Amino acid sequence: CFPGTRVALLKELLEWATNLDTTASNIFWLSGLPQTGKSSIAMSFADWANEEGALGGGLFFRETEEKVHNLLSAIVNELASFNISIRESIVEALEKDENLMDKELEVQFRKLIVEPLRLANLNSSKVQKPILLVVDVLDRCEEEEAVELLKLFLTHLSGHDHSHVRILITSRP
């Protein structure tokens, strides 16, 4: 965002992202019509999160439709680069099951994203910063796949086990 714009919304996002209360929502879904600044807000938020050392991953789609499998791989890659504990959990899951990448999307999501994030929280003596994920323009995925991914986020990454994880999702209505 340009300096001085979207100040109230960015402030709301920063407060949400840093509130690690277990009753707070893990997901902030920003929806709006095309060309209303959703991607600019997501990019500004990701820049802030990166500066804070809290950006676990940022996925910014552009003009073409993306496949959910590609998105899952990108999230796993970003998380593995973000934190050594998460990387070790991902590597361990892949070593335990060499066919993991051929299994259903939900199994991959649980083993490669959900469990490593949960274990990263358990392995830290005290979580001081959230792990932030940004998924910009989710509607660039095929509709059925976007719905499936959203269900995975809502089903597996909400609740007190993942109160240290915050996910900003942007999409069209």
N, C-alpha and C. Protein backbone atom coordinates (compact mmCIF):
# COMPACT_ATOMS: atom_id res chain seq x y z
N CYS A 1 0.84 -1.19 0.00
CA CYS A 1 0.00 0.00 0.00
C CYS A 1 0.88 1.24 0.00
N PHE A 2 0.38 2.30 -0.58
CA PHE A 2 1.09 3.57 -0.50
C PHE A 2 1.05 4.05 0.94
N PRO A 3 2.11 4.73 1.38
CA PRO A 3 2.11 5.24 2.76
C PRO A 3 0.87 6.07 3.05
N GLY A 4 0.28 5.82 4.21
CA GLY A 4 -0.89 6.58 4.64
C GLY A 4 -2.21 6.04 4.11
N THR A 5 -2.18 4.95 3.32
CA THR A 5 -3.42 4.39 2.82
C THR A 5 -3.72 3.09 3.55
N ARG A 6 -4.97 2.74 3.61
CA ARG A 6 -5.42 1.47 4.24
C ARG A 6 -4.93 1.33 5.68
N VAL A 7 -4.72 2.46 6.35
CA VAL A 7 -4.15 2.46 7.69
C VAL A 7 -5.00 1.67 8.68
N ALA A 8 -6.30 1.89 8.68
CA ALA A 8 -7.18 1.22 9.65
C ALA A 8 -7.19 -0.29 9.42
N LEU A 9 -7.28 -0.71 8.16
CA LEU A 9 -7.30 -2.14 7.86
C LEU A 9 -5.96 -2.79 8.20
N LEU A 10 -4.86 -2.13 7.87
CA LEU A 10 -3.55 -2.69 8.20
C LEU A 10 -3.36 -2.78 9.71
N LYS A 11 -3.85 -1.79 10.43
CA LYS A 11 -3.76 -1.82 11.90
C LYS A 11 -4.56 -3.01 12.43
N GLU A 12 -5.76 -3.21 11.88
CA GLU A 12 -6.59 -4.34 12.30
C GLU A 12 -5.88 -5.67 12.02
N LEU A 13 -5.24 -5.78 10.86
CA LEU A 13 -4.50 -7.00 10.51
C LEU A 13 -3.34 -7.24 11.47
N LEU A 14 -2.59 -6.21 11.78
CA LEU A 14 -1.44 -6.36 12.68
C LEU A 14 -1.88 -6.76 14.08
N GLU A 15 -2.97 -6.18 14.54
CA GLU A 15 -3.50 -6.56 15.86
C GLU A 15 -3.96 -8.01 15.86
N TRP A 16 -4.65 -8.41 14.80
CA TRP A 16 -5.10 -9.80 14.69
C TRP A 16 -3.90 -10.75 14.65
N ALA A 17 -2.89 -10.41 13.86
CA ALA A 17 -1.74 -11.29 13.66
C ALA A 17 -0.94 -11.49 14.94
N THR A 18 -0.88 -10.49 15.77
CA THR A 18 -0.04 -10.58 16.98
C THR A 18 -0.83 -11.02 18.21
N ASN A 19 -2.12 -11.20 18.08
CA ASN A 19 -2.95 -11.66 19.20
C ASN A 19 -2.91 -13.18 19.23
N LEU A 20 -2.13 -13.73 20.16
CA LEU A 20 -1.99 -15.18 20.23
C LEU A 20 -2.96 -15.82 21.21
N ASP A 21 -4.00 -15.10 21.56
CA ASP A 21 -5.05 -15.65 22.41
C ASP A 21 -5.65 -16.86 21.70
N THR A 22 -5.83 -17.94 22.44
CA THR A 22 -6.34 -19.18 21.83
C THR A 22 -7.78 -19.05 21.35
N THR A 23 -8.48 -18.00 21.77
CA THR A 23 -9.86 -17.81 21.31
C THR A 23 -9.93 -16.96 20.04
N ALA A 24 -8.81 -16.37 19.64
CA ALA A 24 -8.80 -15.53 18.45
C ALA A 24 -8.86 -16.40 17.19
N SER A 25 -9.44 -15.87 16.15
CA SER A 25 -9.53 -16.58 14.88
C SER A 25 -8.15 -16.71 14.25
N ASN A 26 -7.86 -17.87 13.69
CA ASN A 26 -6.57 -18.11 13.03
C ASN A 26 -6.57 -17.57 11.60
N ILE A 27 -7.75 -17.39 11.04
CA ILE A 27 -7.85 -17.02 9.62
C ILE A 27 -8.53 -15.68 9.47
N PHE A 28 -7.91 -14.82 8.67
CA PHE A 28 -8.48 -13.52 8.31
C PHE A 28 -8.73 -13.60 6.81
N TRP A 29 -9.99 -13.57 6.43
CA TRP A 29 -10.34 -13.70 5.02
C TRP A 29 -10.75 -12.32 4.52
N LEU A 30 -9.95 -11.77 3.63
CA LEU A 30 -10.19 -10.46 3.05
C LEU A 30 -10.75 -10.67 1.65
N SER A 31 -12.00 -10.30 1.48
CA SER A 31 -12.69 -10.53 0.22
C SER A 31 -13.10 -9.18 -0.37
N GLY A 32 -12.99 -9.06 -1.68
CA GLY A 32 -13.41 -7.82 -2.32
C GLY A 32 -13.42 -7.95 -3.82
N LEU A 33 -14.03 -6.97 -4.45
CA LEU A 33 -14.11 -6.96 -5.91
C LEU A 33 -12.72 -6.79 -6.52
N PRO A 34 -12.57 -7.13 -7.81
CA PRO A 34 -11.27 -6.95 -8.46
C PRO A 34 -10.80 -5.50 -8.40
N GLN A 35 -9.49 -5.33 -8.31
CA GLN A 35 -8.86 -4.01 -8.34
C GLN A 35 -9.22 -3.12 -7.15
N THR A 36 -9.51 -3.71 -6.00
CA THR A 36 -9.85 -2.91 -4.81
C THR A 36 -8.71 -2.86 -3.80
N GLY A 37 -7.54 -3.45 -4.13
CA GLY A 37 -6.37 -3.33 -3.27
C GLY A 37 -6.09 -4.51 -2.36
N LYS A 38 -6.76 -5.62 -2.58
CA LYS A 38 -6.53 -6.79 -1.73
C LYS A 38 -5.08 -7.26 -1.80
N SER A 39 -4.53 -7.33 -2.99
CA SER A 39 -3.15 -7.79 -3.15
C SER A 39 -2.16 -6.79 -2.56
N SER A 40 -2.45 -5.52 -2.69
CA SER A 40 -1.56 -4.51 -2.08
C SER A 40 -1.56 -4.63 -0.57
N ILE A 41 -2.72 -4.87 0.00
CA ILE A 41 -2.81 -5.06 1.45
C ILE A 41 -2.05 -6.32 1.86
N ALA A 42 -2.27 -7.41 1.12
CA ALA A 42 -1.58 -8.67 1.43
C ALA A 42 -0.07 -8.50 1.32
N MET A 43 0.40 -7.79 0.32
CA MET A 43 1.84 -7.57 0.14
C MET A 43 2.40 -6.70 1.26
N SER A 44 1.68 -5.66 1.65
CA SER A 44 2.14 -4.82 2.76
C SER A 44 2.19 -5.62 4.05
N PHE A 45 1.20 -6.46 4.28
CA PHE A 45 1.17 -7.31 5.46
C PHE A 45 2.33 -8.30 5.43
N ALA A 46 2.58 -8.91 4.28
CA ALA A 46 3.68 -9.86 4.14
C ALA A 46 5.03 -9.17 4.36
N ASP A 47 5.18 -7.96 3.85
CA ASP A 47 6.43 -7.20 4.08
C ASP A 47 6.65 -6.97 5.57
N TRP A 48 5.59 -6.55 6.27
CA TRP A 48 5.69 -6.34 7.72
C TRP A 48 6.05 -7.65 8.41
N ALA A 49 5.36 -8.74 8.07
CA ALA A 49 5.61 -10.04 8.70
C ALA A 49 7.04 -10.50 8.45
N ASN A 50 7.54 -10.28 7.25
CA ASN A 50 8.91 -10.66 6.92
C ASN A 50 9.91 -9.86 7.77
N GLU A 51 9.67 -8.57 7.90
CA GLU A 51 10.53 -7.72 8.74
C GLU A 51 10.53 -8.18 10.19
N GLU A 52 9.40 -8.69 10.64
CA GLU A 52 9.26 -9.17 12.02
C GLU A 52 9.79 -10.59 12.21
N GLY A 53 10.19 -11.24 11.12
CA GLY A 53 10.68 -12.62 11.19
C GLY A 53 9.56 -13.61 11.45
N ALA A 54 8.35 -13.27 11.04
CA ALA A 54 7.19 -14.11 11.32
C ALA A 54 6.52 -14.67 10.05
N LEU A 55 7.05 -14.34 8.87
CA LEU A 55 6.41 -14.78 7.63
C LEU A 55 6.82 -16.21 7.31
N GLY A 56 5.93 -17.13 7.63
CA GLY A 56 6.16 -18.54 7.34
C GLY A 56 6.05 -18.84 5.87
N GLY A 57 5.24 -18.07 5.15
CA GLY A 57 5.08 -18.27 3.72
C GLY A 57 4.14 -17.26 3.11
N GLY A 58 4.44 -16.87 1.91
CA GLY A 58 3.58 -15.95 1.18
C GLY A 58 3.38 -16.44 -0.23
N LEU A 59 2.15 -16.64 -0.62
CA LEU A 59 1.83 -17.14 -1.95
C LEU A 59 0.98 -16.11 -2.67
N PHE A 60 1.54 -15.57 -3.73
CA PHE A 60 0.89 -14.49 -4.46
C PHE A 60 0.65 -14.93 -5.89
N PHE A 61 -0.61 -15.22 -6.22
CA PHE A 61 -0.96 -15.67 -7.55
C PHE A 61 -1.10 -14.47 -8.47
N ARG A 62 -0.91 -14.74 -9.73
CA ARG A 62 -1.05 -13.66 -10.70
C ARG A 62 -2.12 -14.01 -11.73
N GLU A 63 -1.77 -14.05 -12.95
CA GLU A 63 -2.77 -14.11 -14.02
C GLU A 63 -3.32 -15.50 -14.34
N THR A 64 -2.61 -16.56 -14.03
CA THR A 64 -3.06 -17.88 -14.45
C THR A 64 -3.66 -18.65 -13.28
N GLU A 65 -4.48 -19.62 -13.61
CA GLU A 65 -5.04 -20.48 -12.56
C GLU A 65 -3.94 -21.37 -12.02
N GLU A 66 -3.96 -21.57 -10.74
CA GLU A 66 -2.98 -22.42 -10.08
C GLU A 66 -3.65 -23.73 -9.67
N LYS A 67 -2.87 -24.77 -9.59
CA LYS A 67 -3.33 -26.06 -9.08
C LYS A 67 -3.06 -26.11 -7.59
N VAL A 68 -3.97 -26.68 -6.83
CA VAL A 68 -3.82 -26.75 -5.38
C VAL A 68 -2.57 -27.54 -5.01
N HIS A 69 -2.23 -28.56 -5.77
CA HIS A 69 -1.02 -29.33 -5.46
C HIS A 69 0.21 -28.43 -5.52
N ASN A 70 0.25 -27.53 -6.52
CA ASN A 70 1.37 -26.58 -6.62
C ASN A 70 1.38 -25.65 -5.42
N LEU A 71 0.21 -25.24 -4.99
CA LEU A 71 0.10 -24.37 -3.82
C LEU A 71 0.58 -25.09 -2.57
N LEU A 72 0.17 -26.33 -2.39
CA LEU A 72 0.60 -27.11 -1.24
C LEU A 72 2.12 -27.24 -1.23
N SER A 73 2.71 -27.57 -2.36
CA SER A 73 4.17 -27.70 -2.45
C SER A 73 4.86 -26.38 -2.12
N ALA A 74 4.29 -25.27 -2.58
CA ALA A 74 4.88 -23.97 -2.30
C ALA A 74 4.81 -23.64 -0.80
N ILE A 75 3.69 -23.94 -0.17
CA ILE A 75 3.56 -23.69 1.27
C ILE A 75 4.58 -24.53 2.04
N VAL A 76 4.69 -25.81 1.70
CA VAL A 76 5.64 -26.70 2.37
C VAL A 76 7.07 -26.17 2.20
N ASN A 77 7.41 -25.76 1.00
CA ASN A 77 8.74 -25.23 0.73
C ASN A 77 9.01 -23.97 1.55
N GLU A 78 8.05 -23.08 1.59
CA GLU A 78 8.22 -21.83 2.36
C GLU A 78 8.37 -22.12 3.85
N LEU A 79 7.55 -23.02 4.37
CA LEU A 79 7.64 -23.36 5.79
C LEU A 79 8.98 -24.02 6.12
N ALA A 80 9.46 -24.90 5.24
CA ALA A 80 10.74 -25.56 5.47
C ALA A 80 11.88 -24.56 5.47
N SER A 81 11.78 -23.53 4.68
CA SER A 81 12.80 -22.48 4.65
C SER A 81 12.71 -21.55 5.85
N PHE A 82 11.55 -21.46 6.41
CA PHE A 82 11.28 -20.51 7.51
C PHE A 82 11.86 -20.98 8.84
N ASN A 83 11.78 -22.29 9.13
CA ASN A 83 12.09 -22.76 10.47
C ASN A 83 12.72 -24.15 10.41
N ILE A 84 13.84 -24.33 11.10
CA ILE A 84 14.56 -25.60 11.07
C ILE A 84 13.73 -26.73 11.68
N SER A 85 12.99 -26.45 12.74
CA SER A 85 12.16 -27.47 13.37
C SER A 85 11.06 -27.94 12.43
N ILE A 86 10.46 -27.01 11.73
CA ILE A 86 9.43 -27.35 10.74
C ILE A 86 10.06 -28.16 9.61
N ARG A 87 11.23 -27.73 9.14
CA ARG A 87 11.92 -28.46 8.07
C ARG A 87 12.20 -29.90 8.48
N GLU A 88 12.69 -30.08 9.69
CA GLU A 88 13.00 -31.44 10.16
C GLU A 88 11.75 -32.32 10.21
N SER A 89 10.62 -31.75 10.62
CA SER A 89 9.36 -32.50 10.65
C SER A 89 8.91 -32.89 9.25
N ILE A 90 9.07 -31.98 8.31
CA ILE A 90 8.69 -32.26 6.93
C ILE A 90 9.57 -33.36 6.35
N VAL A 91 10.86 -33.24 6.54
CA VAL A 91 11.80 -34.25 6.04
C VAL A 91 11.49 -35.61 6.65
N GLU A 92 11.23 -35.64 7.95
CA GLU A 92 10.90 -36.89 8.63
C GLU A 92 9.64 -37.53 8.04
N ALA A 93 8.62 -36.71 7.79
CA ALA A 93 7.37 -37.24 7.21
C ALA A 93 7.61 -37.83 5.83
N LEU A 94 8.43 -37.16 5.03
CA LEU A 94 8.73 -37.66 3.68
C LEU A 94 9.58 -38.93 3.72
N GLU A 95 10.48 -39.00 4.70
CA GLU A 95 11.31 -40.19 4.83
C GLU A 95 10.51 -41.39 5.33
N LYS A 96 9.54 -41.14 6.21
CA LYS A 96 8.71 -42.23 6.75
C LYS A 96 7.79 -42.81 5.69
N ASP A 97 7.36 -41.97 4.76
CA ASP A 97 6.39 -42.42 3.74
C ASP A 97 6.83 -41.89 2.38
N GLU A 98 7.56 -42.70 1.66
CA GLU A 98 8.09 -42.26 0.37
C GLU A 98 7.00 -42.03 -0.68
N ASN A 99 5.78 -42.52 -0.41
CA ASN A 99 4.66 -42.31 -1.32
C ASN A 99 3.73 -41.19 -0.87
N LEU A 100 4.17 -40.41 0.08
CA LEU A 100 3.31 -39.36 0.66
C LEU A 100 2.79 -38.38 -0.40
N MET A 101 3.63 -38.02 -1.34
CA MET A 101 3.21 -37.04 -2.35
C MET A 101 2.20 -37.61 -3.35
N ASP A 102 1.96 -38.91 -3.30
CA ASP A 102 0.96 -39.54 -4.16
C ASP A 102 -0.37 -39.75 -3.45
N LYS A 103 -0.40 -39.43 -2.17
CA LYS A 103 -1.62 -39.64 -1.37
C LYS A 103 -2.57 -38.48 -1.52
N GLU A 104 -3.76 -38.65 -0.94
CA GLU A 104 -4.78 -37.61 -1.01
C GLU A 104 -4.25 -36.29 -0.46
N LEU A 105 -4.80 -35.21 -0.98
CA LEU A 105 -4.37 -33.87 -0.59
C LEU A 105 -4.49 -33.66 0.93
N GLU A 106 -5.55 -34.17 1.53
CA GLU A 106 -5.74 -33.98 2.96
C GLU A 106 -4.62 -34.66 3.76
N VAL A 107 -4.20 -35.83 3.35
CA VAL A 107 -3.12 -36.55 4.03
C VAL A 107 -1.82 -35.75 3.90
N GLN A 108 -1.53 -35.27 2.72
CA GLN A 108 -0.34 -34.45 2.51
C GLN A 108 -0.39 -33.19 3.38
N PHE A 109 -1.54 -32.55 3.40
CA PHE A 109 -1.71 -31.31 4.17
C PHE A 109 -1.44 -31.57 5.66
N ARG A 110 -2.01 -32.65 6.19
CA ARG A 110 -1.83 -32.99 7.61
C ARG A 110 -0.37 -33.29 7.93
N LYS A 111 0.26 -34.13 7.10
CA LYS A 111 1.61 -34.60 7.39
C LYS A 111 2.69 -33.55 7.12
N LEU A 112 2.46 -32.69 6.12
CA LEU A 112 3.50 -31.76 5.69
C LEU A 112 3.30 -30.32 6.16
N ILE A 113 2.10 -30.00 6.62
CA ILE A 113 1.84 -28.63 7.09
C ILE A 113 1.34 -28.64 8.52
N VAL A 114 0.26 -29.34 8.77
CA VAL A 114 -0.39 -29.29 10.08
C VAL A 114 0.53 -29.82 11.18
N GLU A 115 1.02 -31.03 11.02
CA GLU A 115 1.88 -31.63 12.06
C GLU A 115 3.17 -30.86 12.29
N PRO A 116 3.89 -30.47 11.23
CA PRO A 116 5.10 -29.68 11.48
C PRO A 116 4.81 -28.35 12.20
N LEU A 117 3.70 -27.70 11.88
CA LEU A 117 3.36 -26.45 12.59
C LEU A 117 3.02 -26.72 14.05
N ARG A 118 2.31 -27.81 14.31
CA ARG A 118 1.96 -28.16 15.69
C ARG A 118 3.21 -28.49 16.49
N LEU A 119 4.09 -29.29 15.89
CA LEU A 119 5.32 -29.68 16.58
C LEU A 119 6.25 -28.49 16.80
N ALA A 120 6.28 -27.56 15.87
CA ALA A 120 7.11 -26.36 16.05
C ALA A 120 6.65 -25.58 17.27
N ASN A 121 5.35 -25.55 17.50
CA ASN A 121 4.82 -24.87 18.68
C ASN A 121 5.19 -25.63 19.95
N LEU A 122 5.08 -26.95 19.93
CA LEU A 122 5.41 -27.76 21.10
C LEU A 122 6.89 -27.72 21.42
N ASN A 123 7.74 -27.62 20.39
CA ASN A 123 9.19 -27.64 20.59
C ASN A 123 9.75 -26.31 21.06
N SER A 124 8.99 -25.25 20.92
CA SER A 124 9.49 -23.95 21.39
C SER A 124 9.10 -23.78 22.85
N SER A 125 10.00 -23.23 23.63
CA SER A 125 9.72 -23.06 25.06
C SER A 125 8.57 -22.09 25.27
N LYS A 126 8.52 -21.07 24.45
CA LYS A 126 7.41 -20.12 24.53
C LYS A 126 7.30 -19.42 23.17
N VAL A 127 6.14 -19.52 22.57
CA VAL A 127 5.95 -18.86 21.28
C VAL A 127 5.83 -17.37 21.52
N GLN A 128 6.75 -16.62 20.95
CA GLN A 128 6.73 -15.18 21.13
C GLN A 128 6.16 -14.47 19.90
N LYS A 129 6.25 -15.12 18.77
CA LYS A 129 5.73 -14.55 17.53
C LYS A 129 4.86 -15.58 16.84
N PRO A 130 3.86 -15.12 16.16
CA PRO A 130 3.04 -16.05 15.38
C PRO A 130 3.79 -16.50 14.14
N ILE A 131 3.32 -17.56 13.53
CA ILE A 131 3.78 -17.97 12.21
C ILE A 131 2.70 -17.52 11.25
N LEU A 132 3.06 -16.63 10.35
CA LEU A 132 2.07 -16.03 9.45
C LEU A 132 2.18 -16.59 8.04
N LEU A 133 1.04 -16.91 7.47
CA LEU A 133 0.94 -17.37 6.09
C LEU A 133 0.04 -16.40 5.34
N VAL A 134 0.42 -16.07 4.12
CA VAL A 134 -0.39 -15.20 3.28
C VAL A 134 -0.70 -15.94 1.99
N VAL A 135 -2.00 -16.09 1.69
CA VAL A 135 -2.44 -16.70 0.43
C VAL A 135 -3.26 -15.63 -0.28
N ASP A 136 -2.63 -15.01 -1.27
CA ASP A 136 -3.26 -13.90 -1.98
C ASP A 136 -3.95 -14.40 -3.24
N VAL A 137 -5.18 -13.96 -3.43
CA VAL A 137 -5.99 -14.25 -4.60
C VAL A 137 -6.25 -15.75 -4.73
N LEU A 138 -6.82 -16.32 -3.66
CA LEU A 138 -7.15 -17.74 -3.64
C LEU A 138 -8.05 -18.13 -4.80
N ASP A 139 -8.87 -17.21 -5.26
CA ASP A 139 -9.79 -17.53 -6.35
C ASP A 139 -9.08 -17.77 -7.68
N ARG A 140 -7.77 -17.62 -7.74
CA ARG A 140 -7.03 -17.96 -8.96
C ARG A 140 -6.87 -19.47 -9.12
N CYS A 141 -7.14 -20.21 -8.04
CA CYS A 141 -7.19 -21.68 -8.16
C CYS A 141 -8.52 -22.03 -8.80
N GLU A 142 -8.60 -23.21 -9.38
CA GLU A 142 -9.89 -23.68 -9.87
C GLU A 142 -10.84 -23.71 -8.69
N GLU A 143 -12.12 -23.42 -8.92
CA GLU A 143 -13.08 -23.24 -7.83
C GLU A 143 -13.14 -24.43 -6.88
N GLU A 144 -13.25 -25.64 -7.43
CA GLU A 144 -13.33 -26.82 -6.55
C GLU A 144 -12.08 -26.98 -5.71
N GLU A 145 -10.92 -26.71 -6.31
CA GLU A 145 -9.67 -26.84 -5.57
C GLU A 145 -9.52 -25.75 -4.52
N ALA A 146 -9.97 -24.54 -4.83
CA ALA A 146 -9.92 -23.45 -3.85
C ALA A 146 -10.79 -23.78 -2.65
N VAL A 147 -11.97 -24.33 -2.90
CA VAL A 147 -12.86 -24.72 -1.80
C VAL A 147 -12.22 -25.83 -0.98
N GLU A 148 -11.59 -26.80 -1.65
CA GLU A 148 -10.93 -27.88 -0.93
C GLU A 148 -9.80 -27.35 -0.04
N LEU A 149 -9.00 -26.44 -0.58
CA LEU A 149 -7.91 -25.87 0.21
C LEU A 149 -8.44 -25.07 1.39
N LEU A 150 -9.47 -24.31 1.16
CA LEU A 150 -10.07 -23.53 2.24
C LEU A 150 -10.59 -24.45 3.34
N LYS A 151 -11.23 -25.56 2.95
CA LYS A 151 -11.71 -26.53 3.94
C LYS A 151 -10.54 -27.09 4.76
N LEU A 152 -9.41 -27.36 4.11
CA LEU A 152 -8.25 -27.88 4.82
C LEU A 152 -7.73 -26.86 5.84
N PHE A 153 -7.63 -25.62 5.43
CA PHE A 153 -7.21 -24.57 6.36
C PHE A 153 -8.16 -24.49 7.55
N LEU A 154 -9.46 -24.44 7.25
CA LEU A 154 -10.46 -24.27 8.32
C LEU A 154 -10.54 -25.50 9.22
N THR A 155 -10.42 -26.68 8.65
CA THR A 155 -10.55 -27.91 9.42
C THR A 155 -9.31 -28.19 10.26
N HIS A 156 -8.14 -27.97 9.69
CA HIS A 156 -6.91 -28.43 10.34
C HIS A 156 -6.07 -27.35 11.00
N LEU A 157 -6.25 -26.10 10.64
CA LEU A 157 -5.39 -25.07 11.21
C LEU A 157 -6.15 -24.04 12.05
N SER A 158 -7.30 -24.41 12.52
CA SER A 158 -8.00 -23.53 13.45
C SER A 158 -8.09 -24.25 14.79
N GLY A 159 -8.24 -23.50 15.82
CA GLY A 159 -8.31 -24.10 17.15
C GLY A 159 -7.05 -23.85 17.96
N HIS A 160 -7.11 -24.23 19.22
CA HIS A 160 -6.03 -23.86 20.15
C HIS A 160 -4.71 -24.56 19.85
N ASP A 161 -4.71 -25.72 19.20
CA ASP A 161 -3.44 -26.38 18.84
C ASP A 161 -2.62 -25.54 17.86
N HIS A 162 -3.28 -24.67 17.14
CA HIS A 162 -2.61 -23.84 16.15
C HIS A 162 -2.85 -22.35 16.40
N SER A 163 -2.99 -21.97 17.66
CA SER A 163 -3.22 -20.56 17.97
C SER A 163 -2.03 -19.69 17.61
N HIS A 164 -0.87 -20.29 17.37
CA HIS A 164 0.34 -19.56 16.99
C HIS A 164 0.43 -19.34 15.47
N VAL A 165 -0.54 -19.87 14.72
CA VAL A 165 -0.55 -19.74 13.27
C VAL A 165 -1.66 -18.75 12.87
N ARG A 166 -1.32 -17.83 11.98
CA ARG A 166 -2.29 -16.89 11.45
C ARG A 166 -2.21 -16.95 9.92
N ILE A 167 -3.36 -17.02 9.27
CA ILE A 167 -3.42 -17.16 7.82
C ILE A 167 -4.27 -16.03 7.25
N LEU A 168 -3.67 -15.20 6.41
CA LEU A 168 -4.41 -14.18 5.70
C LEU A 168 -4.71 -14.71 4.30
N ILE A 169 -5.99 -14.74 3.97
CA ILE A 169 -6.42 -15.21 2.65
C ILE A 169 -7.16 -14.06 1.97
N THR A 170 -6.81 -13.79 0.71
CA THR A 170 -7.57 -12.80 -0.04
C THR A 170 -8.22 -13.48 -1.23
N SER A 171 -9.40 -12.99 -1.58
CA SER A 171 -10.10 -13.54 -2.75
C SER A 171 -11.18 -12.57 -3.19
N ARG A 172 -11.72 -12.85 -4.34
CA ARG A 172 -12.92 -12.15 -4.78
C ARG A 172 -14.09 -12.77 -4.04
N PRO A 173 -15.22 -12.07 -4.00
CA PRO A 173 -16.39 -12.64 -3.27
C PRO A 173 -16.80 -14.00 -3.82
